[in-house]
PDB file of C-alpha atoms in Angstrom:
ATOM      1  CA  MET A   1      92.752 108.234 147.970  1.00 46.00           C
ATOM      2  CA  HIS A   2      94.381 111.529 147.014  1.00 46.00           C
ATOM      3  CA  SER A   3      97.691 109.759 146.404  1.00 45.00           C
ATOM      4  CA  THR A   4      96.025 107.159 144.178  1.00 42.00           C
ATOM      5  CA  THR A   5      94.269 109.848 142.176  1.00 44.00           C
ATOM      6  CA  ALA A   6      97.516 111.774 141.744  1.00 41.00           C
ATOM      7  CA  LYS A   7      99.340 108.675 140.551  1.00 40.00           C
ATOM      8  CA  PHE A   8      96.563 107.914 138.070  1.00 41.00           C
ATOM      9  CA  ALA A   9      96.671 111.476 136.752  1.00 42.00           C
ATOM     10  CA  ALA A  10     100.454 111.326 136.410  1.00 37.00           C
ATOM     11  CA  SER A  11     100.224 108.011 134.596  1.00 40.00           C
ATOM     12  CA  ALA A  12      97.605 109.430 132.241  1.00 45.00           C
ATOM     13  CA  ALA A  13      99.807 112.444 131.545  1.00 41.00           C
ATOM     14  CA  VAL A  14     102.751 110.205 130.656  1.00 39.00           C
ATOM     15  CA  ARG A  15     100.461 108.201 128.417  1.00 46.00           C
ATOM     16  CA  ARG A  16      99.339 111.350 126.601  1.00 49.00           C
ATOM     17  CA  ARG A  17     102.917 112.526 126.154  1.00 50.00           C
ATOM     18  CA  SER A  18     103.966 109.135 124.837  1.00 78.00           C
ATOM     19  CA  LEU A  19     101.426 109.444 122.031  1.00 91.00           C
ATOM     20  CA  ARG A  20     102.761 112.780 120.823  1.00 94.00           C
ATOM     21  CA  TRP A  21     104.883 112.747 117.710  1.00 97.00           C
ATOM     22  CA  ARG A  22     108.546 113.671 118.091  1.00 96.00           C
ATOM     23  CA  VAL A  23     110.769 114.983 115.319  1.00 97.00           C
ATOM     24  CA  VAL A  24     112.469 111.589 115.135  1.00 96.00           C
ATOM     25  CA  ASP A  25     109.061 109.944 114.675  1.00 97.00           C
ATOM     26  CA  ILE A  26     108.279 112.152 111.691  1.00 97.00           C
ATOM     27  CA  VAL A  27     111.705 111.584 110.157  1.00 97.00           C
ATOM     28  CA  VAL A  28     111.679 107.807 110.571  1.00 97.00           C
ATOM     29  CA  ALA A  29     108.062 107.432 109.440  1.00 98.00           C
ATOM     30  CA  SER A  30     108.905 109.492 106.354  1.00 98.00           C
ATOM     31  CA  VAL A  31     111.990 107.409 105.614  1.00 97.00           C
ATOM     32  CA  VAL A  32     110.008 104.185 105.990  1.00 97.00           C
ATOM     33  CA  GLY A  33     107.299 105.596 103.736  1.00 98.00           C
ATOM     34  CA  VAL A  34     109.755 106.649 101.021  1.00 98.00           C
ATOM     35  CA  ALA A  35     111.579 103.309 101.123  1.00 98.00           C
ATOM     36  CA  ALA A  36     108.290 101.427 100.979  1.00 98.00           C
ATOM     37  CA  GLY A  37     107.159 103.608  98.075  1.00 97.00           C
ATOM     38  CA  LEU A  38     110.205 102.527  96.088  1.00 97.00           C
ATOM     39  CA  VAL A  39     109.413  98.898  96.939  1.00 97.00           C
ATOM     40  CA  PHE A  40     105.853  99.509  95.719  1.00 97.00           C
ATOM     41  CA  TRP A  41     107.185 100.966  92.475  1.00 96.00           C
ATOM     42  CA  ALA A  42     109.419  97.925  91.905  1.00 96.00           C
ATOM     43  CA  TRP A  43     106.533  95.569  92.734  1.00 96.00           C
ATOM     44  CA  ASN A  44     104.329  97.444  90.237  1.00 95.00           C
ATOM     45  CA  LEU A  45     106.763  96.394  87.505  1.00 95.00           C
ATOM     46  CA  VAL A  46     106.888  92.681  88.271  1.00 96.00           C
ATOM     47  CA  TYR A  47     103.707  91.718  90.123  1.00 96.00           C
ATOM     48  CA  ALA A  48     101.586  90.680  87.128  1.00 96.00           C
ATOM     49  CA  PRO A  49     103.495  87.574  85.961  1.00 96.00           C
ATOM     50  CA  ILE A  50     103.888  86.529  89.599  1.00 97.00           C
ATOM     51  CA  THR A  51     100.232  86.894  90.591  1.00 97.00           C
ATOM     52  CA  ASP A  52      98.507  85.962  87.313  1.00 96.00           C
ATOM     53  CA  PRO A  53      98.832  82.190  87.896  1.00 97.00           C
ATOM     54  CA  LEU A  54      96.777  82.577  91.074  1.00 97.00           C
ATOM     55  CA  ALA A  55      94.060  84.341  89.086  1.00 96.00           C
ATOM     56  CA  VAL A  56      93.992  81.418  86.660  1.00 96.00           C
ATOM     57  CA  VAL A  57      93.515  78.925  89.480  1.00 96.00           C
ATOM     58  CA  ALA A  58      90.864  81.031  91.218  1.00 97.00           C
ATOM     59  CA  PRO A  59      89.915  84.461  89.830  1.00 97.00           C
ATOM     60  CA  GLY A  60      90.438  86.965  92.624  1.00 98.00           C
ATOM     61  CA  ALA A  61      93.077  84.876  94.414  1.00 98.00           C
ATOM     62  CA  GLN A  62      95.813  87.126  93.005  1.00 97.00           C
ATOM     63  CA  ALA A  63      95.095  89.418  95.954  1.00 98.00           C
ATOM     64  CA  LEU A  64      96.908  86.911  98.175  1.00 98.00           C
ATOM     65  CA  LEU A  65     100.173  88.503  97.069  1.00 97.00           C
ATOM     66  CA  TYR A  66      98.914  92.079  97.021  1.00 97.00           C
ATOM     67  CA  GLY A  67      99.955  92.320 100.645  1.00 96.00           C
ATOM     68  CA  VAL A  68     103.255  93.688  99.337  1.00 97.00           C
ATOM     69  CA  TRP A  69     101.371  96.960  98.796  1.00 97.00           C
ATOM     70  CA  LEU A  70     100.118  96.925 102.386  1.00 98.00           C
ATOM     71  CA  PHE A  71     103.226  96.531 104.519  1.00 98.00           C
ATOM     72  CA  ALA A  72     104.167 100.223 104.797  1.00 98.00           C
ATOM     73  CA  GLY A  73     101.316 101.147 107.116  1.00 98.00           C
ATOM     74  CA  VAL A  74     101.748  98.131 109.353  1.00 98.00           C
ATOM     75  CA  LEU A  75     105.514  98.606 109.541  1.00 98.00           C
ATOM     76  CA  GLY A  76     105.180 102.299 110.310  1.00 98.00           C
ATOM     77  CA  GLY A  77     102.580 101.629 112.971  1.00 98.00           C
ATOM     78  CA  LEU A  78     104.712  98.973 114.650  1.00 98.00           C
ATOM     79  CA  ILE A  79     107.783 101.210 114.751  1.00 98.00           C
ATOM     80  CA  ILE A  80     106.348 104.642 115.556  1.00 97.00           C
ATOM     81  CA  ARG A  81     103.476 103.531 117.805  1.00 97.00           C
ATOM     82  CA  LYS A  82     101.667 106.858 117.612  1.00 97.00           C
ATOM     83  CA  PRO A  83      98.193 107.821 116.346  1.00 98.00           C
ATOM     84  CA  GLY A  84      98.265 108.312 112.596  1.00 98.00           C
ATOM     85  CA  ALA A  85     101.551 106.474 112.012  1.00 98.00           C
ATOM     86  CA  ALA A  86     100.084 103.655 109.934  1.00 98.00           C
ATOM     87  CA  LEU A  87      98.002 106.010 107.810  1.00 98.00           C
ATOM     88  CA  TYR A  88     100.861 108.481 107.363  1.00 98.00           C
ATOM     89  CA  THR A  89     103.450 105.879 106.370  1.00 98.00           C
ATOM     90  CA  GLU A  90     101.185 104.081 103.886  1.00 98.00           C
ATOM     91  CA  LEU A  91     100.113 107.396 102.387  1.00 98.00           C
ATOM     92  CA  VAL A  92     103.700 108.604 101.987  1.00 98.00           C
ATOM     93  CA  ALA A  93     104.555 105.310 100.289  1.00 98.00           C
ATOM     94  CA  ALA A  94     101.625 105.695  97.902  1.00 97.00           C
ATOM     95  CA  ILE A  95     102.594 109.282  97.075  1.00 97.00           C
ATOM     96  CA  VAL A  96     106.194 108.270  96.365  1.00 97.00           C
ATOM     97  CA  SER A  97     104.993 105.406  94.181  1.00 95.00           C
ATOM     98  CA  ALA A  98     102.722 107.810  92.298  1.00 95.00           C
ATOM     99  CA  LEU A  99     105.494 110.378  91.826  1.00 94.00           C
ATOM    100  CA  VAL A 100     107.987 107.813  90.557  1.00 93.00           C
ATOM    101  CA  GLY A 101     105.377 106.523  88.140  1.00 89.00           C
ATOM    102  CA  THR A 102     102.520 104.047  88.255  1.00 89.00           C
ATOM    103  CA  GLN A 103     100.269 102.492  85.644  1.00 88.00           C
ATOM    104  CA  TRP A 104      97.174 103.293  87.699  1.00 91.00           C
ATOM    105  CA  GLY A 105      97.566 107.063  87.785  1.00 90.00           C
ATOM    106  CA  GLY A 106      98.618 109.262  90.664  1.00 92.00           C
ATOM    107  CA  ALA A 107      95.223 110.091  92.139  1.00 95.00           C
ATOM    108  CA  LEU A 108      93.977 106.503  92.251  1.00 96.00           C
ATOM    109  CA  THR A 109      97.288 105.279  93.667  1.00 96.00           C
ATOM    110  CA  ILE A 110      97.081 107.811  96.490  1.00 96.00           C
ATOM    111  CA  LEU A 111      93.435 106.867  97.099  1.00 97.00           C
ATOM    112  CA  SER A 112      94.529 103.242  97.448  1.00 97.00           C
ATOM    113  CA  GLY A 113      97.190 104.235  99.950  1.00 97.00           C
ATOM    114  CA  LEU A 114      94.629 106.188 101.931  1.00 98.00           C
ATOM    115  CA  ALA A 115      92.229 103.229 102.087  1.00 98.00           C
ATOM    116  CA  GLN A 116      94.954 100.734 102.970  1.00 98.00           C
ATOM    117  CA  GLY A 117      96.563 102.934 105.592  1.00 98.00           C
ATOM    118  CA  LEU A 118      93.213 103.679 107.178  1.00 98.00           C
ATOM    119  CA  GLY A 119      92.459  99.965 107.454  1.00 98.00           C
ATOM    120  CA  ALA A 120      95.657  99.355 109.429  1.00 98.00           C
ATOM    121  CA  GLU A 121      95.262 102.546 111.456  1.00 98.00           C
ATOM    122  CA  ILE A 122      91.798 101.554 112.679  1.00 98.00           C
ATOM    123  CA  VAL A 123      93.162  98.308 114.117  1.00 98.00           C
ATOM    124  CA  PHE A 124      95.954 100.039 116.035  1.00 98.00           C
ATOM    125  CA  ALA A 125      93.411 102.567 117.294  1.00 98.00           C
ATOM    126  CA  LEU A 126      91.099  99.790 118.521  1.00 98.00           C
ATOM    127  CA  PHE A 127      93.953  98.623 120.738  1.00 98.00           C
ATOM    128  CA  LEU A 128      94.445 102.228 121.923  1.00 96.00           C
ATOM    129  CA  TYR A 129      97.967 102.324 120.482  1.00 97.00           C
ATOM    130  CA  GLY A 130      99.122 100.218 123.397  1.00 96.00           C
ATOM    131  CA  ASN A 131      99.445  96.669 122.048  1.00 97.00           C
ATOM    132  CA  TYR A 132     101.941  95.698 119.342  1.00 97.00           C
ATOM    133  CA  ARG A 133     102.092  91.946 119.718  1.00 97.00           C
ATOM    134  CA  VAL A 134     102.187  89.736 116.666  1.00 98.00           C
ATOM    135  CA  TYR A 135      98.425  89.145 116.604  1.00 98.00           C
ATOM    136  CA  VAL A 136      97.816  92.902 116.488  1.00 98.00           C
ATOM    137  CA  ALA A 137     100.239  93.164 113.561  1.00 98.00           C
ATOM    138  CA  VAL A 138      98.323  90.356 111.834  1.00 98.00           C
ATOM    139  CA  LEU A 139      95.019  92.127 112.450  1.00 98.00           C
ATOM    140  CA  ALA A 140      96.470  95.423 111.198  1.00 98.00           C
ATOM    141  CA  GLY A 141      97.614  93.681 108.026  1.00 98.00           C
ATOM    142  CA  ALA A 142      94.156  92.179 107.648  1.00 98.00           C
ATOM    143  CA  GLY A 143      92.637  95.621 108.203  1.00 98.00           C
ATOM    144  CA  ALA A 144      94.833  97.044 105.453  1.00 98.00           C
ATOM    145  CA  GLY A 145      93.667  94.161 103.260  1.00 98.00           C
ATOM    146  CA  ILE A 146      90.041  95.049 103.920  1.00 98.00           C
ATOM    147  CA  GLY A 147      90.759  98.666 102.995  1.00 98.00           C
ATOM    148  CA  MET A 148      92.421  97.541  99.780  1.00 98.00           C
ATOM    149  CA  ALA A 149      89.644  95.123  98.882  1.00 98.00           C
ATOM    150  CA  VAL A 150      86.858  97.641  99.417  1.00 98.00           C
ATOM    151  CA  ASN A 151      88.672 100.284  97.378  1.00 98.00           C
ATOM    152  CA  ASP A 152      89.648  97.902  94.576  1.00 98.00           C
ATOM    153  CA  LEU A 153      86.248  96.259  94.246  1.00 98.00           C
ATOM    154  CA  ILE A 154      84.569  99.645  93.985  1.00 97.00           C
ATOM    155  CA  THR A 155      87.176 101.284  91.767  1.00 96.00           C
ATOM    156  CA  TRP A 156      88.419  98.490  89.531  1.00 96.00           C
ATOM    157  CA  TYR A 157      86.031  95.540  89.738  1.00 97.00           C
ATOM    158  CA  PRO A 158      82.465  96.850  90.155  1.00 97.00           C
ATOM    159  CA  ALA A 159      81.127  94.671  87.315  1.00 96.00           C
ATOM    160  CA  MET A 160      82.661  91.391  88.484  1.00 97.00           C
ATOM    161  CA  ASP A 161      80.409  88.624  89.785  1.00 97.00           C
ATOM    162  CA  PHE A 162      79.919  87.782  93.453  1.00 97.00           C
ATOM    163  CA  GLY A 163      82.261  84.783  93.311  1.00 97.00           C
ATOM    164  CA  PHE A 164      85.190  86.889  92.139  1.00 98.00           C
ATOM    165  CA  LYS A 165      84.488  89.589  94.713  1.00 98.00           C
ATOM    166  CA  ALA A 166      84.251  87.073  97.556  1.00 98.00           C
ATOM    167  CA  VAL A 167      87.534  85.372  96.609  1.00 98.00           C
ATOM    168  CA  TYR A 168      89.259  88.731  96.150  1.00 98.00           C
ATOM    169  CA  PHE A 169      88.009  90.039  99.492  1.00 98.00           C
ATOM    170  CA  VAL A 170      89.110  86.967 101.458  1.00 98.00           C
ATOM    171  CA  SER A 171      92.426  86.760  99.599  1.00 98.00           C
ATOM    172  CA  ALA A 172      93.169  90.417 100.311  1.00 98.00           C
ATOM    173  CA  ILE A 173      92.578  89.864 104.027  1.00 98.00           C
ATOM    174  CA  VAL A 174      94.728  86.714 104.166  1.00 98.00           C
ATOM    175  CA  GLY A 175      97.486  88.290 102.080  1.00 98.00           C
ATOM    176  CA  GLY A 176      97.451  91.411 104.215  1.00 98.00           C
ATOM    177  CA  ALA A 177      97.579  89.404 107.437  1.00 98.00           C
ATOM    178  CA  VAL A 178     100.515  87.255 106.310  1.00 98.00           C
ATOM    179  CA  VAL A 179     102.596  89.483 104.033  1.00 96.00           C
ATOM    180  CA  ALA A 180     101.965  92.862 105.659  1.00 97.00           C
ATOM    181  CA  GLY A 181     101.242  91.644 109.181  1.00 98.00           C
ATOM    182  CA  VAL A 182     103.571  88.777 110.021  1.00 98.00           C
ATOM    183  CA  LEU A 183     106.477  89.855 107.819  1.00 97.00           C
ATOM    184  CA  SER A 184     106.371  93.457 109.081  1.00 98.00           C
ATOM    185  CA  TRP A 185     106.384  92.220 112.673  1.00 98.00           C
ATOM    186  CA  LEU A 186     109.385  89.989 111.948  1.00 97.00           C
ATOM    187  CA  LEU A 187     111.166  92.868 110.208  1.00 96.00           C
ATOM    188  CA  VAL A 188     110.658  95.143 113.213  1.00 97.00           C
ATOM    189  CA  ARG A 189     112.051  92.438 115.495  1.00 95.00           C
ATOM    190  CA  ALA A 190     115.101  92.022 113.263  1.00 95.00           C
ATOM    191  CA  LEU A 191     115.716  95.778 113.078  1.00 94.00           C
ATOM    192  CA  ALA A 192     115.320  96.110 116.839  1.00 94.00           C
ATOM    193  CA  ARG A 193     118.005  93.495 117.478  1.00 92.00           C
ATOM    194  CA  THR A 194     120.497  95.519 115.432  1.00 91.00           C
ATOM    195  CA  GLY A 195     119.953  98.577 117.603  1.00 91.00           C
ATOM    196  CA  ALA A 196     118.471 100.599 114.725  1.00 90.00           C
ATOM    197  CA  LEU A 197     115.296 101.220 116.731  1.00 93.00           C
ATOM    198  CA  SER A 198     116.944 102.129 120.023  1.00 91.00           C
ATOM    199  CA  ARG A 199     115.046 105.436 120.178  1.00 90.00           C
ATOM    200  CA  PHE A 200     111.708 103.659 119.913  1.00 91.00           C
ATOM    201  CA  ALA A 201     109.704 101.453 122.240  1.00 88.00           C
ATOM    202  CA  ALA A 202     109.996  98.591 119.760  1.00 88.00           C
ATOM    203  CA  GLY A 203     113.789  98.686 120.101  1.00 84.00           C
ATOM    204  CA  ARG A 204     113.743  98.990 123.876  1.00 83.00           C
ATOM    205  CA  GLU A 205     111.388  96.011 124.153  1.00 77.00           C
ATOM    206  CA  ALA A 206     113.733  93.830 122.134  1.00 62.00           C
ATOM    207  CA  THR A 207     116.685  94.894 124.265  1.00 61.00           C
ATOM    208  CA  ALA A 208     114.789  94.165 127.480  1.00 63.00           C
ATOM    209  CA  LYS A 209     113.737  90.720 126.289  1.00 65.00           C
ATOM    210  CA  ALA A 210     117.260  89.901 125.192  1.00 55.00           C
TER     211      ALA A 210
END
């Protein structure tokens, strides 16, 4: 009994240590956030003509492609695998996007990043930062989509009718799940195969499976 208890305590200690941020975690999460922020900035410039046709077909459906603004948190969470990684990475990306320049203003851009990152972070937390399979990535992307939809509908679309809000909400979830969830998971797998993530669990998993 004593031996079993000791082993459980040791396992718990390792688990706690594994959730602590290392310097390399901070550096890589920051790099991912900055890179994603530049992607956000570029997407800010071109998204309208790409998404407007969806709004014509079904007002609110443009949010299907807004998942581009959600991938930073999911990607950071999948790579770093520590509490706060999704929120931190999405927030850094939003700050970089705001600093480079955005048509929505710095404060509101950062607020969006906070809401989106929190949505993804909650999902990873629900799985106790211990499950990073594809369905968790999809759920994290959907969670980021929920965060985006709630923030956008309150901030930008409070006067729109119920039909628009319902389509926007569902589209944000689907777009987040596919664009931010699935594509981020595939990107992590591709990076892991190159050896770029060898210092992270995501990289070691890919090596072990190979």
